[in-house]
Amino acid sequence: MSNAIHASTVQLTPAPQSQSAVGSQAEHLTLMFLLQLIVIFSVSRLIAWFSTRSLGQTPVAGEILAGLVLGPSLLGYFFPEQLAALFVPQTATAFVVTAQIGLILLMFQVGLEFEFGTHLKGRKRSVIVISMGGLLVPFASGMLTAEYFWQQISGDKPSLLAFQLFFATALSITALPILGRIFMELGLSRSRVATLTIGAAAIDDVCGWLILGGVTSLIASQFNPWTSLARLLALGLFFVVVIALVRPLVLRWIIGDLQRRPLSTQGISLMLIILLASATVTNLIGVFSIIGGFILGVALHTQRTFVEQWNAKVSGVVNAFFLPIFFAYTGLRTDIGALEGNTALWNCLLICLVAFASKFFGAYGASRLLGENRRDSALIGVCMNTRALMELVVLNVGYDLGVLPKEYFTLLVIMAIISTFIASPLIRLLTARTRAPHATPGATEVSNG
């Protein structure tokens, strides 16, 4: 086993504690965790700044790359001892839990941003057709090609069906928030193509998270039909309860409270309690906690005053504090150096080709059927290929379930990074004639990806 691999596994496996977590032991753990955070935030800011200024990327793309830099793929490859010394096993639990709490908050915010009425207004048929093309074609392609990759897994193999479902889901994801940020930076956020694409991406993401919840339930129950059905029914019942009971009560409180004053500390605290309770319920049902955050966000997305104030007071902390930790968490699990031989390179190229081509031609074909010209259809196809953070969330879920072996987790992370980094320059190329002359790439702050 290489030093890089060793470094990547040490920090994610909690070590047994021989001392009580008080006194000097607690101070030592705090010191190590603080050092980890300082390094993560510093590297994240530096690479995000470089990516926006020199590469024309969004800040979140740079932060994703920073996570990879901090892991065994780069830092651990050249400095394995330093990586192991920084990300010590004793802080692994705190590190992982912090990343997971950040994901719950993030998915809540993603749900809040789905303005379905705006996305579908006057364009319902076109948006739905493009969305289905950009979702069903890559999902079908993933199901068909997954067996080829599954056959090459060495050692213990996951269930073929489980691997197929997760592989197909991973190929289907589109990152809505980063798309909105790219269009905003290019001065195209109010263009017809942008509204079509963002609307289609919104539906894609909702369907993707619903599929993820269903797939997670099936795999967690080991494909036992009755257990799976019970979990899916429980998840559906919880969604109904949130929409029919929790949502009206929370909205009544939100509307009443915001009429008297801006979102207060007490209001944020109460919302956090409700959010964590929602995440707890979905965890107990047998699907991941992040689904609970997403469901609650979708339920409350219509209260735009609350969304605006939440974004103003809370989302910045989530983006600046929790997201870099999650990217580092993903980077520490990703080991490009462990990919050996021409087979790994070929598989990487093939995964990227299948992922990009299926998403592109699915959306492109649907757009052409609707009468869009070639350039606009190509632009929609490229935009739907933006995966970014949303893809990494799905991949981590698959890895945690044991469905994605480390090699394919790494290959799919590479695919997510490549698809994210090529999106901005291709979009700029395709919109060079139409975008506002004053649009300045990279001029905005960190966004969800």
Coordinates of C-alpha atoms in Angstrom, one line a residue:
M1 CA 0.0 0.0 0.0
S2 CA 1.4 3.4 -1.0
N3 CA 2.0 6.2 1.4
A4 CA -0.7 8.2 -0.4
I5 CA -3.3 5.6 0.2
H6 CA -2.2 5.2 3.8
A7 CA -2.5 9.0 4.4
S8 CA -5.9 9.0 2.9
T9 CA -7.3 6.3 5.2
V10 CA -5.7 7.4 8.5
Q11 CA -7.6 10.7 8.9
L12 CA -11.0 9.2 8.2
T13 CA -10.8 6.3 10.7
P14 CA -11.3 7.5 14.3
A15 CA -8.7 6.2 16.7
P16 CA -9.6 4.7 20.0
Q17 CA -9.4 7.3 22.8
S18 CA -7.2 6.2 25.7
Q19 CA -7.8 9.4 27.7
S20 CA -10.9 11.3 28.8
A21 CA -11.7 14.1 26.4
V22 CA -10.9 16.8 29.0
G23 CA -8.0 18.8 29.9
S24 CA -4.9 18.5 27.8
Q25 CA -6.4 15.8 25.6
A26 CA -9.3 18.1 24.7
E27 CA -6.9 21.0 24.0
H28 CA -4.8 18.9 21.8
L29 CA -7.8 17.7 19.7
T30 CA -9.0 21.3 19.5
L31 CA -5.6 22.5 18.4
M32 CA -5.4 19.8 15.6
F33 CA -8.9 20.6 14.4
L34 CA -8.2 24.3 14.3
L35 CA -5.0 23.7 12.4
Q36 CA -6.9 21.6 9.9
L37 CA -9.5 24.3 9.5
I38 CA -6.9 27.0 9.0
V39 CA -5.2 24.9 6.3
I40 CA -8.5 24.0 4.6
F41 CA -9.8 27.6 4.5
S42 CA -6.4 29.1 3.4
V43 CA -5.9 26.7 0.5
S44 CA -9.6 26.9 -0.4
R45 CA -9.5 30.7 -0.6
L46 CA -6.2 30.8 -2.5
I47 CA -7.2 28.3 -5.2
A48 CA -10.7 29.9 -5.5
W49 CA -9.1 33.3 -6.0
F50 CA -6.7 31.9 -8.6
S51 CA -9.5 30.0 -10.4
T52 CA -11.7 33.1 -10.7
R53 CA -8.9 35.5 -11.6
S54 CA -6.8 33.4 -13.9
L55 CA -9.0 30.6 -15.1
G56 CA -12.3 32.4 -15.4
Q57 CA -14.0 29.8 -13.1
T58 CA -16.6 30.3 -10.4
P59 CA -15.3 30.3 -6.9
V60 CA -16.9 27.0 -6.0
A61 CA -15.0 25.3 -8.8
G62 CA -11.8 26.4 -7.3
E63 CA -12.9 25.2 -3.9
I64 CA -13.7 21.8 -5.3
L65 CA -10.2 21.7 -6.8
A66 CA -8.8 22.8 -3.4
G67 CA -10.3 19.8 -1.8
L68 CA -8.5 17.5 -4.2
V69 CA -5.2 19.4 -3.6
L70 CA -5.5 18.8 0.1
G71 CA -6.0 15.1 -0.2
P72 CA -3.7 12.2 -1.1
S73 CA -4.0 13.0 -4.8
L74 CA -1.5 15.9 -4.4
L75 CA -0.5 16.9 -0.8
G76 CA -0.5 13.2 0.3
Y77 CA 1.4 12.1 -2.8
F78 CA 4.3 14.5 -2.3
F79 CA 4.0 15.0 1.5
P80 CA 2.4 11.8 2.9
E81 CA 3.8 12.2 6.4
Q82 CA 2.7 15.8 6.6
L83 CA -0.8 14.9 5.5
A84 CA -1.0 12.1 8.1
A85 CA 0.3 14.5 10.8
L86 CA -2.2 17.1 10.0
F87 CA -5.4 15.0 9.5
V88 CA -4.9 12.8 12.6
P89 CA -7.3 10.0 13.4
Q90 CA -8.4 11.5 16.7
T91 CA -10.2 14.4 14.9
A92 CA -11.8 12.2 12.2
T93 CA -15.2 12.0 14.0
A94 CA -15.4 15.8 14.4
F95 CA -14.3 16.3 10.9
V96 CA -16.8 14.0 9.3
V97 CA -19.7 15.2 11.5
T98 CA -19.0 18.8 10.7
A99 CA -19.0 18.0 7.0
Q100 CA -22.3 16.1 7.3
I101 CA -24.0 19.0 9.2
G102 CA -22.8 21.3 6.5
L103 CA -24.4 19.1 3.9
I104 CA -27.7 19.2 5.7
L105 CA -27.6 23.0 5.8
L106 CA -26.5 23.1 2.1
M107 CA -29.4 20.8 0.9
F108 CA -31.8 22.9 2.9
Q109 CA -30.6 25.9 1.0
V110 CA -30.7 24.1 -2.3
G111 CA -34.3 23.3 -1.7
L112 CA -35.1 26.9 -0.8
E113 CA -33.7 28.0 -4.2
F114 CA -36.1 26.0 -6.3
E115 CA -38.5 28.7 -7.6
F116 CA -40.7 26.4 -9.5
G117 CA -43.3 29.0 -10.4
T118 CA -40.6 31.3 -11.9
H119 CA -38.8 28.4 -13.7
L120 CA -42.0 27.1 -15.3
K121 CA -43.9 30.3 -16.0
G122 CA -44.9 30.4 -19.6
R123 CA -42.4 27.7 -20.6
K124 CA -43.7 24.6 -18.8
R125 CA -43.7 22.3 -21.8
S126 CA -40.2 23.3 -23.1
V127 CA -38.6 23.2 -19.6
I128 CA -40.1 19.7 -18.9
V129 CA -39.1 18.3 -22.3
I130 CA -35.5 19.6 -22.0
S131 CA -35.3 18.4 -18.4
M132 CA -36.5 14.9 -19.3
G133 CA -34.0 14.7 -22.2
G134 CA -31.2 15.8 -19.9
L135 CA -32.2 13.3 -17.2
L136 CA -33.5 10.2 -18.9
V137 CA -30.8 9.8 -21.6
P138 CA -27.8 10.0 -19.1
F139 CA -29.7 7.7 -16.6
A140 CA -30.3 5.1 -19.3
S141 CA -26.7 5.5 -20.6
G142 CA -25.5 4.9 -17.0
M143 CA -27.6 1.8 -16.6
L144 CA -26.4 0.4 -19.9
T145 CA -22.7 1.1 -19.4
A146 CA -22.4 0.4 -15.7
E147 CA -22.0 -3.3 -16.1
Y148 CA -18.8 -2.9 -18.2
F149 CA -17.2 -0.9 -15.3
W150 CA -18.7 -3.2 -12.7
Q151 CA -17.0 -6.3 -14.3
Q152 CA -13.6 -4.6 -13.9
I153 CA -13.9 -4.1 -10.1
S154 CA -11.3 -6.1 -8.3
G155 CA -12.0 -7.8 -5.0
D156 CA -15.4 -7.7 -3.4
K157 CA -18.0 -6.3 -5.8
P158 CA -21.2 -4.4 -4.8
S159 CA -24.5 -5.6 -6.2
L160 CA -24.6 -5.0 -9.9
L161 CA -28.1 -3.4 -9.7
A162 CA -26.9 -1.1 -6.8
F163 CA -23.9 -0.1 -8.8
Q164 CA -25.9 0.5 -11.9
L165 CA -28.5 2.7 -10.1
F166 CA -25.9 4.8 -8.4
F167 CA -23.7 5.1 -11.5
A168 CA -26.8 6.2 -13.5
T169 CA -27.8 8.7 -10.9
A170 CA -24.4 10.2 -10.8
L171 CA -24.5 10.7 -14.6
S172 CA -27.9 12.4 -14.3
I173 CA -27.1 15.2 -11.9
T174 CA -27.0 18.9 -12.9
A175 CA -25.8 21.6 -10.5
L176 CA -28.5 24.3 -10.6
P177 CA -26.8 26.9 -8.3
I178 CA -23.5 27.1 -10.2
L179 CA -25.5 27.5 -13.5
G180 CA -27.3 30.5 -12.1
R181 CA -24.0 32.0 -11.0
I182 CA -22.4 31.5 -14.4
F183 CA -25.3 33.1 -16.2
M184 CA -25.2 36.0 -13.7
E185 CA -21.5 36.6 -14.2
L186 CA -22.0 36.6 -18.0
G187 CA -24.9 39.0 -17.9
L188 CA -27.3 36.4 -19.3
S189 CA -29.4 35.6 -16.3
R190 CA -32.5 37.1 -18.0
S191 CA -32.0 35.5 -21.4
R192 CA -34.5 33.0 -22.8
V193 CA -31.9 30.2 -23.0
A194 CA -30.8 30.9 -19.4
T195 CA -34.4 30.6 -18.1
L196 CA -35.0 27.4 -20.1
T197 CA -31.8 25.9 -18.9
I198 CA -32.2 26.8 -15.2
G199 CA -35.8 25.6 -15.3
A200 CA -34.8 22.3 -16.8
A201 CA -31.9 22.0 -14.3
A202 CA -34.2 22.7 -11.4
I203 CA -36.5 19.8 -12.4
D204 CA -33.5 17.6 -13.1
D205 CA -32.2 18.3 -9.6
V206 CA -35.5 17.6 -7.9
C207 CA -35.9 14.3 -9.8
G208 CA -32.3 13.5 -9.1
W209 CA -32.7 13.9 -5.3
L210 CA -36.0 11.9 -5.4
I211 CA -34.2 9.1 -7.3
L212 CA -31.3 9.3 -4.8
G213 CA -33.7 8.9 -1.9
G214 CA -35.4 5.9 -3.6
V215 CA -32.1 4.3 -4.6
T216 CA -30.6 4.8 -1.1
S217 CA -33.7 3.2 0.5
L218 CA -33.5 0.2 -1.9
I219 CA -29.8 -0.3 -1.3
A220 CA -30.0 0.2 2.5
S221 CA -32.7 -2.5 2.6
Q222 CA -30.5 -4.8 0.5
F223 CA -33.3 -4.9 -2.1
N224 CA -35.7 -6.5 0.3
P225 CA -39.0 -5.5 -1.4
W226 CA -41.0 -5.2 1.7
T227 CA -38.4 -3.2 3.6
S228 CA -37.8 -1.0 0.6
L229 CA -41.5 -0.4 0.2
A230 CA -41.9 0.4 3.9
R231 CA -39.0 2.9 3.7
L232 CA -40.3 4.5 0.6
L233 CA -43.8 4.8 2.0
A234 CA -42.4 6.2 5.2
L235 CA -40.4 8.8 3.2
G236 CA -43.5 9.7 1.2
L237 CA -45.6 10.0 4.3
F238 CA -43.0 12.2 5.9
F239 CA -43.0 14.4 2.8
V240 CA -46.8 14.7 3.0
V241 CA -46.6 15.6 6.7
V242 CA -44.0 18.3 6.0
I243 CA -46.1 19.8 3.2
A244 CA -49.5 19.4 4.8
L245 CA -48.7 20.1 8.5
V246 CA -45.2 21.4 9.1
R247 CA -45.2 23.8 6.2
P248 CA -48.4 25.8 7.1
L249 CA -47.3 26.1 10.7
V250 CA -43.8 27.2 9.9
L251 CA -45.0 29.6 7.2
R252 CA -47.5 31.1 9.6
W253 CA -44.7 31.7 12.1
I254 CA -42.3 33.0 9.4
I255 CA -44.8 35.4 7.9
G256 CA -45.9 36.7 11.3
D257 CA -42.4 37.1 12.6
L258 CA -41.0 38.8 9.5
Q259 CA -43.9 41.3 9.5
R260 CA -42.7 42.6 12.8
R261 CA -38.9 42.3 12.4
P262 CA -36.1 40.9 10.2
L263 CA -35.1 37.3 10.7
S264 CA -33.8 37.2 14.3
T265 CA -31.4 35.0 16.1
Q266 CA -34.3 33.3 17.8
G267 CA -35.9 32.7 14.4
I268 CA -32.7 31.2 13.0
S269 CA -32.4 28.9 16.1
L270 CA -36.0 27.7 15.7
M271 CA -35.5 27.0 12.0
L272 CA -32.3 25.1 12.8
I273 CA -34.2 22.9 15.3
I274 CA -36.9 22.1 12.7
L275 CA -34.2 21.5 10.0
L276 CA -32.2 19.1 12.2
A277 CA -35.4 17.3 13.3
S278 CA -36.3 16.8 9.6
A279 CA -32.8 15.4 8.9
T280 CA -33.2 13.1 11.9
V281 CA -36.5 11.7 10.7
T282 CA -35.1 10.8 7.3
N283 CA -32.1 9.3 8.9
L284 CA -34.3 7.1 11.1
I285 CA -36.4 6.2 8.1
G286 CA -33.2 4.7 6.5
V287 CA -32.3 7.3 3.9
F288 CA -29.6 9.9 4.4
S289 CA -30.1 13.0 6.6
I290 CA -29.5 15.3 3.7
I291 CA -32.8 14.3 2.2
G292 CA -34.6 15.7 5.2
G293 CA -32.8 19.0 4.7
F294 CA -33.8 19.1 1.1
I295 CA -37.5 18.2 1.7
L296 CA -37.8 21.0 4.3
G297 CA -36.2 23.5 1.9
V298 CA -38.5 22.6 -0.9
A299 CA -41.5 22.9 1.4
L300 CA -40.5 26.5 2.4
H301 CA -39.2 27.8 -1.0
T302 CA -42.3 29.9 -1.7
Q303 CA -41.6 32.3 1.2
R304 CA -39.2 34.4 -0.7
T305 CA -38.8 37.0 2.0
F306 CA -37.6 34.3 4.4
V307 CA -35.3 32.9 1.7
E308 CA -33.7 36.3 1.1
Q309 CA -33.1 36.9 4.8
W310 CA -31.8 33.4 5.4
N311 CA -29.4 33.8 2.5
A312 CA -28.3 37.2 3.9
K313 CA -27.7 36.0 7.4
V314 CA -26.9 32.3 7.3
S315 CA -26.0 31.0 3.8
G316 CA -22.7 32.9 3.8
V317 CA -21.6 31.0 6.9
V318 CA -22.6 27.7 5.2
N319 CA -20.7 28.6 2.0
A320 CA -17.6 30.0 3.7
F321 CA -17.3 27.5 6.6
F322 CA -19.0 24.2 5.9
L323 CA -18.5 23.8 2.1
P324 CA -14.6 23.9 2.2
I325 CA -14.7 21.3 4.9
F326 CA -16.9 19.1 2.7
F327 CA -14.7 19.6 -0.3
A328 CA -11.6 18.6 1.8
Y329 CA -13.6 15.6 3.1
T330 CA -14.2 14.5 -0.4
G331 CA -10.6 15.2 -1.5
L332 CA -9.3 13.1 1.4
R333 CA -11.3 10.2 0.0
T334 CA -10.1 10.7 -3.5
D335 CA -6.7 9.2 -4.5
I336 CA -5.8 9.8 -8.1
G337 CA -2.3 8.3 -7.4
A338 CA -3.9 5.0 -6.6
L339 CA -5.2 4.7 -10.2
E340 CA -2.7 2.5 -12.0
G341 CA -2.2 1.4 -15.6
N342 CA -3.8 2.1 -18.9
T343 CA -7.1 0.5 -17.8
A344 CA -7.7 3.2 -15.2
L345 CA -6.9 5.9 -17.7
W346 CA -9.2 4.4 -20.3
N347 CA -12.0 4.0 -17.8
C348 CA -11.6 7.6 -16.8
L349 CA -11.8 8.8 -20.4
L350 CA -14.8 6.5 -21.1
I351 CA -16.7 7.7 -18.0
C352 CA -16.1 11.3 -19.0
L353 CA -17.2 10.6 -22.5
V354 CA -20.4 8.8 -21.5
A355 CA -21.3 11.4 -18.9
F356 CA -20.7 14.4 -21.1
A357 CA -22.1 12.9 -24.3
S358 CA -25.3 11.5 -22.8
K359 CA -26.1 14.7 -20.9
F360 CA -25.2 16.9 -23.9
F361 CA -27.1 15.0 -26.6
G362 CA -30.1 14.3 -24.3
A363 CA -30.6 18.1 -23.7
Y364 CA -29.5 19.0 -27.2
G365 CA -31.9 16.6 -28.9
A366 CA -34.8 17.8 -26.7
S367 CA -34.0 21.4 -27.5
R368 CA -33.8 20.8 -31.3
L369 CA -37.2 19.0 -31.1
L370 CA -38.6 22.1 -29.5
G371 CA -37.3 24.2 -32.4
E372 CA -34.2 25.8 -30.8
N373 CA -31.4 26.6 -33.2
R374 CA -28.1 24.6 -33.1
R375 CA -26.1 27.1 -31.1
D376 CA -28.8 27.6 -28.4
S377 CA -29.3 23.8 -28.2
A378 CA -25.6 23.3 -27.9
L379 CA -25.5 25.9 -25.1
I380 CA -28.3 24.1 -23.2
G381 CA -26.5 20.8 -23.6
V382 CA -23.3 22.2 -22.2
C383 CA -25.0 23.9 -19.3
M384 CA -26.8 20.8 -18.3
N385 CA -23.4 19.1 -18.0
T386 CA -22.4 21.3 -15.1
R387 CA -22.3 19.0 -12.1
A388 CA -20.0 20.6 -9.4
L389 CA -21.0 20.2 -5.8
M390 CA -24.2 18.3 -6.4
E391 CA -22.3 15.5 -8.0
L392 CA -19.9 15.2 -5.1
V393 CA -22.8 14.9 -2.7
V394 CA -24.2 11.9 -4.7
L395 CA -20.8 10.3 -4.9
N396 CA -20.2 10.5 -1.2
V397 CA -23.5 8.9 -0.5
G398 CA -22.6 6.1 -2.9
Y399 CA -19.2 5.7 -1.3
D400 CA -20.7 5.6 2.2
L401 CA -23.2 2.9 1.2
G402 CA -20.3 0.8 -0.2
V403 CA -21.8 0.9 -3.7
L404 CA -19.0 2.9 -5.3
P405 CA -15.6 1.3 -4.7
K406 CA -12.7 3.8 -4.1
E407 CA -11.4 3.5 -7.6
Y408 CA -14.8 4.5 -9.2
F409 CA -15.4 7.1 -6.6
T410 CA -12.2 8.7 -7.6
L411 CA -13.0 8.4 -11.3
L412 CA -16.4 9.9 -10.9
V413 CA -14.9 12.8 -8.8
I414 CA -12.5 13.4 -11.7
M415 CA -15.4 13.5 -14.1
A416 CA -17.3 15.9 -11.9
I417 CA -14.3 18.3 -11.7
I418 CA -13.7 18.1 -15.5
S419 CA -17.3 18.7 -16.4
T420 CA -17.4 21.7 -14.0
F421 CA -14.2 23.3 -15.3
I422 CA -15.0 22.9 -19.0
A423 CA -18.5 24.4 -18.5
S424 CA -17.6 28.0 -18.0
P425 CA -15.2 28.4 -21.0
L426 CA -17.6 26.5 -23.3
I427 CA -20.5 28.7 -22.2
R428 CA -18.5 31.8 -22.8
L429 CA -17.5 30.6 -26.2
L430 CA -21.1 29.8 -27.2
T431 CA -22.4 33.2 -25.8
A432 CA -19.6 35.4 -27.0
R433 CA -21.9 37.2 -29.5
T434 CA -24.8 37.8 -27.2
R435 CA -23.6 38.4 -23.7
A436 CA -23.5 41.8 -22.1
P437 CA -20.1 43.6 -22.8
H438 CA -19.8 44.7 -19.2
A439 CA -20.1 41.2 -17.8
T440 CA -17.1 40.4 -15.7
P441 CA -16.3 36.7 -15.0
G442 CA -15.4 35.8 -11.5
A443 CA -16.7 39.0 -9.9
T444 CA -19.0 37.4 -7.4
E445 CA -18.6 35.6 -4.1
V446 CA -18.9 32.0 -3.3
S447 CA -22.1 30.2 -4.2
N448 CA -23.5 26.8 -3.6
G449 CA -22.4 24.4 -6.3

